[in-house]
PDB file of C-alpha atoms and ligand atoms in Angstrom:
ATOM      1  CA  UNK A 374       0.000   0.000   0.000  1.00 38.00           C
ATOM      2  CA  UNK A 375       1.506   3.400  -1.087  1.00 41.00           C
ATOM      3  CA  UNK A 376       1.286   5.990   2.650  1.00 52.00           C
ATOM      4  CA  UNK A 377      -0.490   8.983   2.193  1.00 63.00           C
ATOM      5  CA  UNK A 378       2.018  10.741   4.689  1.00 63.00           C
ATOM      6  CA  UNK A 379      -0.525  12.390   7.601  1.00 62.00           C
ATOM      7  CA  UNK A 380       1.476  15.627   7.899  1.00 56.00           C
ATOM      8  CA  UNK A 381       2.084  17.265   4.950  1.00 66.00           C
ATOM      9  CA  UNK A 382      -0.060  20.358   4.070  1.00 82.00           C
ATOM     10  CA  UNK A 383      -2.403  18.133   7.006  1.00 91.00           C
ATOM     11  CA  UNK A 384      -1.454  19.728  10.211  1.00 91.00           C
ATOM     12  CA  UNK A 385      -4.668  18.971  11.789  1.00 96.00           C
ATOM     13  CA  UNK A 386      -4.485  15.038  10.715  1.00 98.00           C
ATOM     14  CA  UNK A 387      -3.244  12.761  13.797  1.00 97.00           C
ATOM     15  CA  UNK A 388      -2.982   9.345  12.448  1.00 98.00           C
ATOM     16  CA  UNK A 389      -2.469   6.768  15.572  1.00 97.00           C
ATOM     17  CA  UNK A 390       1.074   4.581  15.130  1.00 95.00           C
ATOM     18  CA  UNK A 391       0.981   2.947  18.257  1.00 96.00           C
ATOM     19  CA  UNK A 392       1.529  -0.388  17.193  1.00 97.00           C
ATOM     20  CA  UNK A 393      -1.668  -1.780  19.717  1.00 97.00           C
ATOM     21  CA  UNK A 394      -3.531   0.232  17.050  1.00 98.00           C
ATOM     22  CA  UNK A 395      -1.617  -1.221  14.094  1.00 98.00           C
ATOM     23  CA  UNK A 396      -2.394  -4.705  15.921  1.00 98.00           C
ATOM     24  CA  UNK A 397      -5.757  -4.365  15.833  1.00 98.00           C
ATOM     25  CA  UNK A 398      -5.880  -2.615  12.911  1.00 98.00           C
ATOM     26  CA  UNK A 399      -5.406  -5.556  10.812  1.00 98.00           C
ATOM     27  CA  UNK A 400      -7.913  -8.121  12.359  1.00 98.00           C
ATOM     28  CA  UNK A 401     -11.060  -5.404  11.864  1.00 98.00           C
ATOM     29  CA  UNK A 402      -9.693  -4.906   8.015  1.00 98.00           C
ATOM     30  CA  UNK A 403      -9.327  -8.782   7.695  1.00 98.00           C
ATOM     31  CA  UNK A 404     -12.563 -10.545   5.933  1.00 97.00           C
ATOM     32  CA  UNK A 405     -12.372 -13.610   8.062  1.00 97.00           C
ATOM     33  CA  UNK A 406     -13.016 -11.234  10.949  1.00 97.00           C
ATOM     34  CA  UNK A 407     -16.967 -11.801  12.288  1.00 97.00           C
ATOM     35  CA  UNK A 408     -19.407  -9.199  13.850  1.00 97.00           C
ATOM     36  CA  UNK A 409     -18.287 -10.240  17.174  1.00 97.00           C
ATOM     37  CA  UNK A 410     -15.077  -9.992  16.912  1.00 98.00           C
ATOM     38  CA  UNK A 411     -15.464  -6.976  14.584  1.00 98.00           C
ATOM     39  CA  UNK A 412     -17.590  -5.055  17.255  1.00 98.00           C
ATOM     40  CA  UNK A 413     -14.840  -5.543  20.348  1.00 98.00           C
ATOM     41  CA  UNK A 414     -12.209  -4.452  18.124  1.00 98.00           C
ATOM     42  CA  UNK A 415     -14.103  -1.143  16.781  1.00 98.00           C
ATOM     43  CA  UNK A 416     -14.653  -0.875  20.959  1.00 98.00           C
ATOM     44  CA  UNK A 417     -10.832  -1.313  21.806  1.00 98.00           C
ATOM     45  CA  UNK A 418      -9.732   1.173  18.937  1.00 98.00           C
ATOM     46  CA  UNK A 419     -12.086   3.626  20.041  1.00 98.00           C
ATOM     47  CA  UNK A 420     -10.782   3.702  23.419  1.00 98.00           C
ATOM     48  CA  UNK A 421      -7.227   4.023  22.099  1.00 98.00           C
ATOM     49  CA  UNK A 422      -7.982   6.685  19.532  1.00 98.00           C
ATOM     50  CA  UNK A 423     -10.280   8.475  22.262  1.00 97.00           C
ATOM     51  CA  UNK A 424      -7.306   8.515  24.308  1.00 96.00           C
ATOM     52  CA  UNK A 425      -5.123  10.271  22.176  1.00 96.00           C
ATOM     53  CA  UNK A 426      -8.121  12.878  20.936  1.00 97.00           C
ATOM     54  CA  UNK A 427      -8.351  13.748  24.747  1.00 95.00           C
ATOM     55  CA  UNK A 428      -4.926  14.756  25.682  1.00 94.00           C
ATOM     56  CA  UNK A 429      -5.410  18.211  25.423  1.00 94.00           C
ATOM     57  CA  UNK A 430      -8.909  18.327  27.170  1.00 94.00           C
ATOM     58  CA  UNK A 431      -9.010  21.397  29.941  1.00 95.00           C
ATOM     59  CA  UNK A 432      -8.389  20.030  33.544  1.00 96.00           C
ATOM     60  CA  UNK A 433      -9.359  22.107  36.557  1.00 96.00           C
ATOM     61  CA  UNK A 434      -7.230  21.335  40.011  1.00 98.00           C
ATOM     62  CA  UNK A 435      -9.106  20.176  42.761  1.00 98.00           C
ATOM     63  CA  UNK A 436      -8.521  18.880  46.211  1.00 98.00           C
ATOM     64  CA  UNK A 437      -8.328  15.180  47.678  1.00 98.00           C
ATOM     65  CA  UNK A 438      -8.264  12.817  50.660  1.00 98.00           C
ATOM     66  CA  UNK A 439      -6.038   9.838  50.172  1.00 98.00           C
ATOM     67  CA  UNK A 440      -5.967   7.586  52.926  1.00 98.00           C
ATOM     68  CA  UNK A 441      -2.475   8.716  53.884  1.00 98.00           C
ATOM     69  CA  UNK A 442      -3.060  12.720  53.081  1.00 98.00           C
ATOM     70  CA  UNK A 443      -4.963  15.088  51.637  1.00 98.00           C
ATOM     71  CA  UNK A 444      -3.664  16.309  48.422  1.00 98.00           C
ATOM     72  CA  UNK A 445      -4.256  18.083  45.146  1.00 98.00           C
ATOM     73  CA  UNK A 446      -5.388  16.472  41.648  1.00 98.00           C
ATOM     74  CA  UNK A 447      -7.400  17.082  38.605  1.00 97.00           C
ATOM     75  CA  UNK A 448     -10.472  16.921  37.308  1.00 94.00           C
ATOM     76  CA  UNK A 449     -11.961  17.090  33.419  1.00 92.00           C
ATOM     77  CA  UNK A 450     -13.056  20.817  32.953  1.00 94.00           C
ATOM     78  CA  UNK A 451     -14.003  20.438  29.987  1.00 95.00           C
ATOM     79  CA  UNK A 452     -18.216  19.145  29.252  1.00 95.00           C
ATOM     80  CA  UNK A 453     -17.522  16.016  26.352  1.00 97.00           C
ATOM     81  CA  UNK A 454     -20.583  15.962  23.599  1.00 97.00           C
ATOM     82  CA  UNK A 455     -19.750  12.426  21.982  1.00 97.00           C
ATOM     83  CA  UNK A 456     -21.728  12.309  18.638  1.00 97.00           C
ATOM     84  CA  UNK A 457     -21.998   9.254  17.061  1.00 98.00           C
ATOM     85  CA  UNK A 458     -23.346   8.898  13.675  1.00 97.00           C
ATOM     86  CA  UNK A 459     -25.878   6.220  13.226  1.00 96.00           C
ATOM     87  CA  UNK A 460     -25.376   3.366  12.201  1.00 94.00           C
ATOM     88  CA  UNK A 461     -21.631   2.676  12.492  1.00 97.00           C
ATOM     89  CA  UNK A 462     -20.776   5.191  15.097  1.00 98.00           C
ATOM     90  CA  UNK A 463     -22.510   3.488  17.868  1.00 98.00           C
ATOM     91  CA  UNK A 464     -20.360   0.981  17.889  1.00 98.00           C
ATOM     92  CA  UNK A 465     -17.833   3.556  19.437  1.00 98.00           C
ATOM     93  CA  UNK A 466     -20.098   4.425  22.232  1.00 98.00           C
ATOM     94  CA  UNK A 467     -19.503   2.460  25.116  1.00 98.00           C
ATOM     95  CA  UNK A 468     -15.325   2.597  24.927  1.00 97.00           C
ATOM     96  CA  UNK A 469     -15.299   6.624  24.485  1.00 97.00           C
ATOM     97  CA  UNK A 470     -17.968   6.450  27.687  1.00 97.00           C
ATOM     98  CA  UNK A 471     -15.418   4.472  29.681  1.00 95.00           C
ATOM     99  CA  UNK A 472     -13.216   6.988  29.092  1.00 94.00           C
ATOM    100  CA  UNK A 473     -15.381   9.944  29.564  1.00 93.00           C
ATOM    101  CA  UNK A 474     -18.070   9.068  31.863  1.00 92.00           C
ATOM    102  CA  UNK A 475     -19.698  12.136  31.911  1.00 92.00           C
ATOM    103  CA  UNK A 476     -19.775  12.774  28.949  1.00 95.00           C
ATOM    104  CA  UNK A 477     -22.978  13.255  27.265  1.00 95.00           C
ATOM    105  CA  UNK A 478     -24.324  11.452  24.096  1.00 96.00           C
ATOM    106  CA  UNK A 479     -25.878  13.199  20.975  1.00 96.00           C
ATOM    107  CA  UNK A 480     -26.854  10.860  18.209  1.00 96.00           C
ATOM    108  CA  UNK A 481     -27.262  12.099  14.645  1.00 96.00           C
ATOM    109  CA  UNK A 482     -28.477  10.013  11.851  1.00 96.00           C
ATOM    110  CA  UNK A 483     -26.613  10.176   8.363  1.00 94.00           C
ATOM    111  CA  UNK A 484     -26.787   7.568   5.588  1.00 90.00           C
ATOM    112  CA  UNK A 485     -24.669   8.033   2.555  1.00 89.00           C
ATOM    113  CA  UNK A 486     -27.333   7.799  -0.716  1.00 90.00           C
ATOM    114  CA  UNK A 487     -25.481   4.624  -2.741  1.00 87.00           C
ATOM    115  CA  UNK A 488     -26.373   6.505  -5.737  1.00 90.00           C
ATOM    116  CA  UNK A 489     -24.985  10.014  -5.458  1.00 93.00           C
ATOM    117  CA  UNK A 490     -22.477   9.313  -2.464  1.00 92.00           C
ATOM    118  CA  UNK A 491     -23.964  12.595  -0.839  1.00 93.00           C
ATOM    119  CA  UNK A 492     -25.332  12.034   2.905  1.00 93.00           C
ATOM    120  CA  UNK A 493     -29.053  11.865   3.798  1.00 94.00           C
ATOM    121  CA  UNK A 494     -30.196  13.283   7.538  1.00 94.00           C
ATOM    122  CA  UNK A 495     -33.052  11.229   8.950  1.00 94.00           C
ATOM    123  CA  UNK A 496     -32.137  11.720  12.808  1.00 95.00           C
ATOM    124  CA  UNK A 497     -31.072  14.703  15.342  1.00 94.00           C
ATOM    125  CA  UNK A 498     -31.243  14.271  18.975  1.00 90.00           C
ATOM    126  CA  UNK A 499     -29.227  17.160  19.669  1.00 92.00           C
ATOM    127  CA  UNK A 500     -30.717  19.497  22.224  1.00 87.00           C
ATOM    128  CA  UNK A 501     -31.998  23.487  21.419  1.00 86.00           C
ATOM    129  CA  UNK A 502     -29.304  24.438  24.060  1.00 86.00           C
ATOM    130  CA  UNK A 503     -25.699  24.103  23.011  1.00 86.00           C
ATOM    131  CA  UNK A 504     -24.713  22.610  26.594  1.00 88.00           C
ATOM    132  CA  UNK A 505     -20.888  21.170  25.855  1.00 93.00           C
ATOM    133  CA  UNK A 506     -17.737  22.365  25.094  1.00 95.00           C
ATOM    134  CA  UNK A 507     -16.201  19.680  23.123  1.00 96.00           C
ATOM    135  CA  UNK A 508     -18.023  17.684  20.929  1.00 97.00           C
ATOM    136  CA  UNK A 509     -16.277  14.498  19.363  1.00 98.00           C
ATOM    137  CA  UNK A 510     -17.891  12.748  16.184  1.00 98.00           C
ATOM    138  CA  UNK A 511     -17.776   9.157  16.323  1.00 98.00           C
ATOM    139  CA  UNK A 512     -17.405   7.282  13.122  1.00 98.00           C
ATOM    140  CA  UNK A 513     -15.872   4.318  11.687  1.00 98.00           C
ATOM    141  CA  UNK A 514     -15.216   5.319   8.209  1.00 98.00           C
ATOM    142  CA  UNK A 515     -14.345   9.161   6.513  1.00 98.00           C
ATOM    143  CA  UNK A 516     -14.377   8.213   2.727  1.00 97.00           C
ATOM    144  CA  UNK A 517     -15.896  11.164   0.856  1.00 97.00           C
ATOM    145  CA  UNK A 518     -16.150  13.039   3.588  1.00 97.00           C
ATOM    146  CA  UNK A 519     -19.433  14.171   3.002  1.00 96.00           C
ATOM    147  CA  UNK A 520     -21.251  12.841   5.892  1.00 96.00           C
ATOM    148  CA  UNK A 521     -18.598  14.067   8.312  1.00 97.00           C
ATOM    149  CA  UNK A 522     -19.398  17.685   6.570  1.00 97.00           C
ATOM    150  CA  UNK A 523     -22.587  17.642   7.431  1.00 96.00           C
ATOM    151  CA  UNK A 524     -22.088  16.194  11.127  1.00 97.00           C
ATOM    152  CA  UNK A 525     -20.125  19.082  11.631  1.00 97.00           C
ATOM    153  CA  UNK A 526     -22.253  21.894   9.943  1.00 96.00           C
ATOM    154  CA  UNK A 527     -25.248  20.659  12.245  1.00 95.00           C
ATOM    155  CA  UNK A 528     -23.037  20.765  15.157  1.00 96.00           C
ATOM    156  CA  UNK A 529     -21.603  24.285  14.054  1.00 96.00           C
ATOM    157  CA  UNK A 530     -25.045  25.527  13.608  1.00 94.00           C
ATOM    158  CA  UNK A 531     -25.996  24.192  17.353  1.00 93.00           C
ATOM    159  CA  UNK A 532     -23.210  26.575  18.847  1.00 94.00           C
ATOM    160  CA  UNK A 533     -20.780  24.092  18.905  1.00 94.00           C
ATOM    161  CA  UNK A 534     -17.326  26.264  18.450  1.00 92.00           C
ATOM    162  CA  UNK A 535     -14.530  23.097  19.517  1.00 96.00           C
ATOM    163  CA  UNK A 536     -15.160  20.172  17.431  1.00 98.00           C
ATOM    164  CA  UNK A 537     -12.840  16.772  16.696  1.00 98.00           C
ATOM    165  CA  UNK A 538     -14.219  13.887  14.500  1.00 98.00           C
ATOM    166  CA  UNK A 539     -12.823  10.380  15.585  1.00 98.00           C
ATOM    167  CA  UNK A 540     -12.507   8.353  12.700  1.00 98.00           C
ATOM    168  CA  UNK A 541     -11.194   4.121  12.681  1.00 98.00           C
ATOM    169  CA  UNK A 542      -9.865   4.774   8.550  1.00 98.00           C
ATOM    170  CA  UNK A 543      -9.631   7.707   6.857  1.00 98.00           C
ATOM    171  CA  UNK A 544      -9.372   8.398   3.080  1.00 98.00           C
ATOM    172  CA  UNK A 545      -7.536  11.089   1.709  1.00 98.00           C
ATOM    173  CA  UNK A 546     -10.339  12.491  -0.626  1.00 97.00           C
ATOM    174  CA  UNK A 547     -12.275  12.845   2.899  1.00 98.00           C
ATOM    175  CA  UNK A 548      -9.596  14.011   4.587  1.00 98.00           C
ATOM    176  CA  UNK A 549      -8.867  17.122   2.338  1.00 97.00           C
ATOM    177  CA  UNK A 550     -12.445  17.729   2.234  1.00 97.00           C
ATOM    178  CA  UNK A 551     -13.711  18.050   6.014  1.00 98.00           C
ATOM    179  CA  UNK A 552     -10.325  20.063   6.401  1.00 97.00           C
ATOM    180  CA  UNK A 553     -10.913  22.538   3.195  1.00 96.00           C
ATOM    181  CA  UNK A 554     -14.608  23.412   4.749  1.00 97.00           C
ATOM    182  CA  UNK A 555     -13.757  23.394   8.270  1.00 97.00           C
ATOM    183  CA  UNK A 556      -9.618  24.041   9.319  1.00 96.00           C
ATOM    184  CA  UNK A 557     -10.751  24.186  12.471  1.00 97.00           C
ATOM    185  CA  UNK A 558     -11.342  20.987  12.766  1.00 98.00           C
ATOM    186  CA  UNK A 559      -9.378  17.673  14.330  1.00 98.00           C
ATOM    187  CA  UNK A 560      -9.435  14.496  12.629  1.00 98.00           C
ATOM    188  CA  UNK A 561      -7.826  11.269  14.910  1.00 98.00           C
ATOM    189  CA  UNK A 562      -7.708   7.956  12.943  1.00 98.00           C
ATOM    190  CA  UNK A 563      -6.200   4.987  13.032  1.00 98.00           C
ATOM    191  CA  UNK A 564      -5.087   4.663   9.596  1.00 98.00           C
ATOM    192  CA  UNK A 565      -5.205   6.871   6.392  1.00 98.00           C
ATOM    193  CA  UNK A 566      -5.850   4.759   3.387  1.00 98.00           C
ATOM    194  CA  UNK A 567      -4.426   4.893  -0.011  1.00 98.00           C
ATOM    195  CA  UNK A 568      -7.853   6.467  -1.564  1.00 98.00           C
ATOM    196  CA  UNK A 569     -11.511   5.697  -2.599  1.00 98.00           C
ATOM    197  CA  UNK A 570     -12.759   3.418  -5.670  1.00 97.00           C
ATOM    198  CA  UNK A 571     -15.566   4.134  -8.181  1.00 95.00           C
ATOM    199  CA  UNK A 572     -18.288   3.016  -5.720  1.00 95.00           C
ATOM    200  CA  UNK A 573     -16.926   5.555  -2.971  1.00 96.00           C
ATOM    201  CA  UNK A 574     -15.466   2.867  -0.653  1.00 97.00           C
ATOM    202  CA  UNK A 575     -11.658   3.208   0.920  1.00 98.00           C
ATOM    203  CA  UNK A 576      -8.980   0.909   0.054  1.00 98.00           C
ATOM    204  CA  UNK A 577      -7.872  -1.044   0.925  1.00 98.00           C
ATOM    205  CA  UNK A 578     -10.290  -0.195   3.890  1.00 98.00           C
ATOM    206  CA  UNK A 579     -12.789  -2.653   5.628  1.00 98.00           C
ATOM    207  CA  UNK A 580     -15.448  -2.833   3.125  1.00 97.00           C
ATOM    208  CA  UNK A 581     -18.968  -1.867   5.315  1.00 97.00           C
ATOM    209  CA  UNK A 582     -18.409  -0.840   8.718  1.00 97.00           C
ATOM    210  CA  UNK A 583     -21.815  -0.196   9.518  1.00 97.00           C
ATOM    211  CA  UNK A 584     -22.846  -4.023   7.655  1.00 97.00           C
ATOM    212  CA  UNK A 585     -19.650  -5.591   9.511  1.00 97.00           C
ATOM    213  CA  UNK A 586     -20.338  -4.513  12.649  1.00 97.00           C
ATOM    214  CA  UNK A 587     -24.490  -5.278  12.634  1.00 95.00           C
ATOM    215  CA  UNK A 588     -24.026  -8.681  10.462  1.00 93.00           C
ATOM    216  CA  UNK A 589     -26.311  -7.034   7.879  1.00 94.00           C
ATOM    217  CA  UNK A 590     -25.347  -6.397   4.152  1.00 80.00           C
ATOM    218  CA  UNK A 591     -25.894  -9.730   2.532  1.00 74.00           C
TER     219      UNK A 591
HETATM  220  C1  PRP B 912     -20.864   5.097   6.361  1.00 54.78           C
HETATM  221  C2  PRP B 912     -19.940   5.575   7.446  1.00 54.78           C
HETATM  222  C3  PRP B 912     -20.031   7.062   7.341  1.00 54.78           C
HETATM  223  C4  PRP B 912     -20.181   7.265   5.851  1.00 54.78           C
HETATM  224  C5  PRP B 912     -18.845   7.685   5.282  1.00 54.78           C
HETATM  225  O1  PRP B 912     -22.178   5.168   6.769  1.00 54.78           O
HETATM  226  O2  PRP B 912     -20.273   5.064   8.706  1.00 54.78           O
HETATM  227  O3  PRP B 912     -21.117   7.623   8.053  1.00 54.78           O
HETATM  228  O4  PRP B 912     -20.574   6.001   5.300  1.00 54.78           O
HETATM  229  O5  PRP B 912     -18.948   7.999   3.950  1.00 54.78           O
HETATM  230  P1  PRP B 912     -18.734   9.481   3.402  1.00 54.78           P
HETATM  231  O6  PRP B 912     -17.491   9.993   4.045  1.00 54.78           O
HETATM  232  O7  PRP B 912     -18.583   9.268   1.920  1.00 54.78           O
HETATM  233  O8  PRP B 912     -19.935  10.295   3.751  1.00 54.78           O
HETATM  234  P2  PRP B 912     -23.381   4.596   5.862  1.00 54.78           P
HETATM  235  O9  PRP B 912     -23.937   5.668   4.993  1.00 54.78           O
HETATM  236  O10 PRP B 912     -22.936   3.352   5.179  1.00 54.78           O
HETATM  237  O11 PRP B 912     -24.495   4.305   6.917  1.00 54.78           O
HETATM  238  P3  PRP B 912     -24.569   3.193   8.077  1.00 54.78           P
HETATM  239  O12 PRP B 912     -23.626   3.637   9.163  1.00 54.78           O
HETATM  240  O13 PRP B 912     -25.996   3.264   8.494  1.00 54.78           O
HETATM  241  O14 PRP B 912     -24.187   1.853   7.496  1.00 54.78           O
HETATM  242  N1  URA B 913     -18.639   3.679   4.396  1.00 54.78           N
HETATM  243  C1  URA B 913     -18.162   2.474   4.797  1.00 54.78           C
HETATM  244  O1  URA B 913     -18.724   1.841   5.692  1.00 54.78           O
HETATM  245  N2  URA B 913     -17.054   1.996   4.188  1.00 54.78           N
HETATM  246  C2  URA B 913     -16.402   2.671   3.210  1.00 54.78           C
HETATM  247  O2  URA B 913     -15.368   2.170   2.699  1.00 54.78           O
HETATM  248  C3  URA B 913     -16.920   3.922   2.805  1.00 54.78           C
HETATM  249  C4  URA B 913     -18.032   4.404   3.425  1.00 54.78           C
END
């Protein structure tokens, strides 16, 4: 596979090495790899990816008791909006709530039309309020980018003003995209694939993440 290399002219592109990631990486690509097994794996990446997306969340001090002193320690300052797109973003729920569990949980439903590629909204459980002040986009695949566009234009229009979008593989054409409309914008992955075929899928990719991960898609 020729490596799209993360940094240049892509400043705002973190693409995991951390060879647990790379690990792992390989048994969600691999077709012998069942729902199951698929589903723990998206789980175990999220919380690795998560990890990394969060090390510059805000921390306020605050005061302890250990059993041997009292002392001083941190807590997050920052309120977490995770927003997973439906389908394939749920499937990042539960590991980024582990980390995070305060954080709150804003689903949006996005499906990509097969025909024209562009995204379709069908779901928004987002509050009137703008109530959080980091919101993180869960999903498994950025390919054209176009559903990760519109994620973040709802979310902009809400009030939301810090925004990172946690993606599992990442195309280039998807890439350059979310980060031509919105430079503002972080985008943590676990790999950044070589680009996208006629039907709009990344290769080498994973094929369906949404199918792989529900045992649906026959
Ligand atoms: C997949 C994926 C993203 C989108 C990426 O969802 O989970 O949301 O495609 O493609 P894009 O970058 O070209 O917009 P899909 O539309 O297959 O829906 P699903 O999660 O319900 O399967
Ligand atoms: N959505 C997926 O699930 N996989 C791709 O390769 C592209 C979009």
């Amino acid at each position: 596979m020729s490596d799209p290399s993360p940094s240049v002219d892509r400043p705002n592109l973190h693409v995991s090495d951390h060879p647990a990631v790379l690990h792992k990486l390989a048994i969600l690509r691999s077709t012998s790899t069942e729902p199951k097994k698929f589903r723990e794996i998206v789980r175990e990446l999220s919380w690795l990816l998560g990890h990394e997306a969060l090390a510059d969340a805000r921390l306020r001090p605050i005061e302890i008791e250990t059993p041997i002193e009292r002392t001083q320690a941190f807590e997050l300052a920052d309120r977490i909006g995770l927003v997973p797109i439906l389908r394939a973003g749920l499937g990042m729920v539960d590991a980024m709530l582990e980390l995070m569990p305060t954080a709150e949980v804003w689903h949006l439903g996005l499906f990509r039309d097969e025909r024209t590629l562009r995204p379709v909204e069908y779901y928004n459980k987002l509050p009137d309020q703008h109530t959080v002040d980091l919101c993180l986009i869960l999903d498994p695949m950025l390919a054209t980018g176009g559903s990760a566009t519109a994620a973040i234009e709802v979310l902009k229009r809400w009030g939301a003003i810090r925004i990172k979008l946690i993606n599992l593989i990442a195309a280039p054409e998807g890439v350059d995209a979310v980060l031509a409309a919105h430079p503002d914008v972080e985008i943590y992955c676990a790999a950044l694939d070589r680009q996208l075929n006629d039907k709009g899928y990344i290769m080498p990719g994973l094929g369906d993440a949404g199918d792989r991960q529900f045992g649906t898609g026959h």
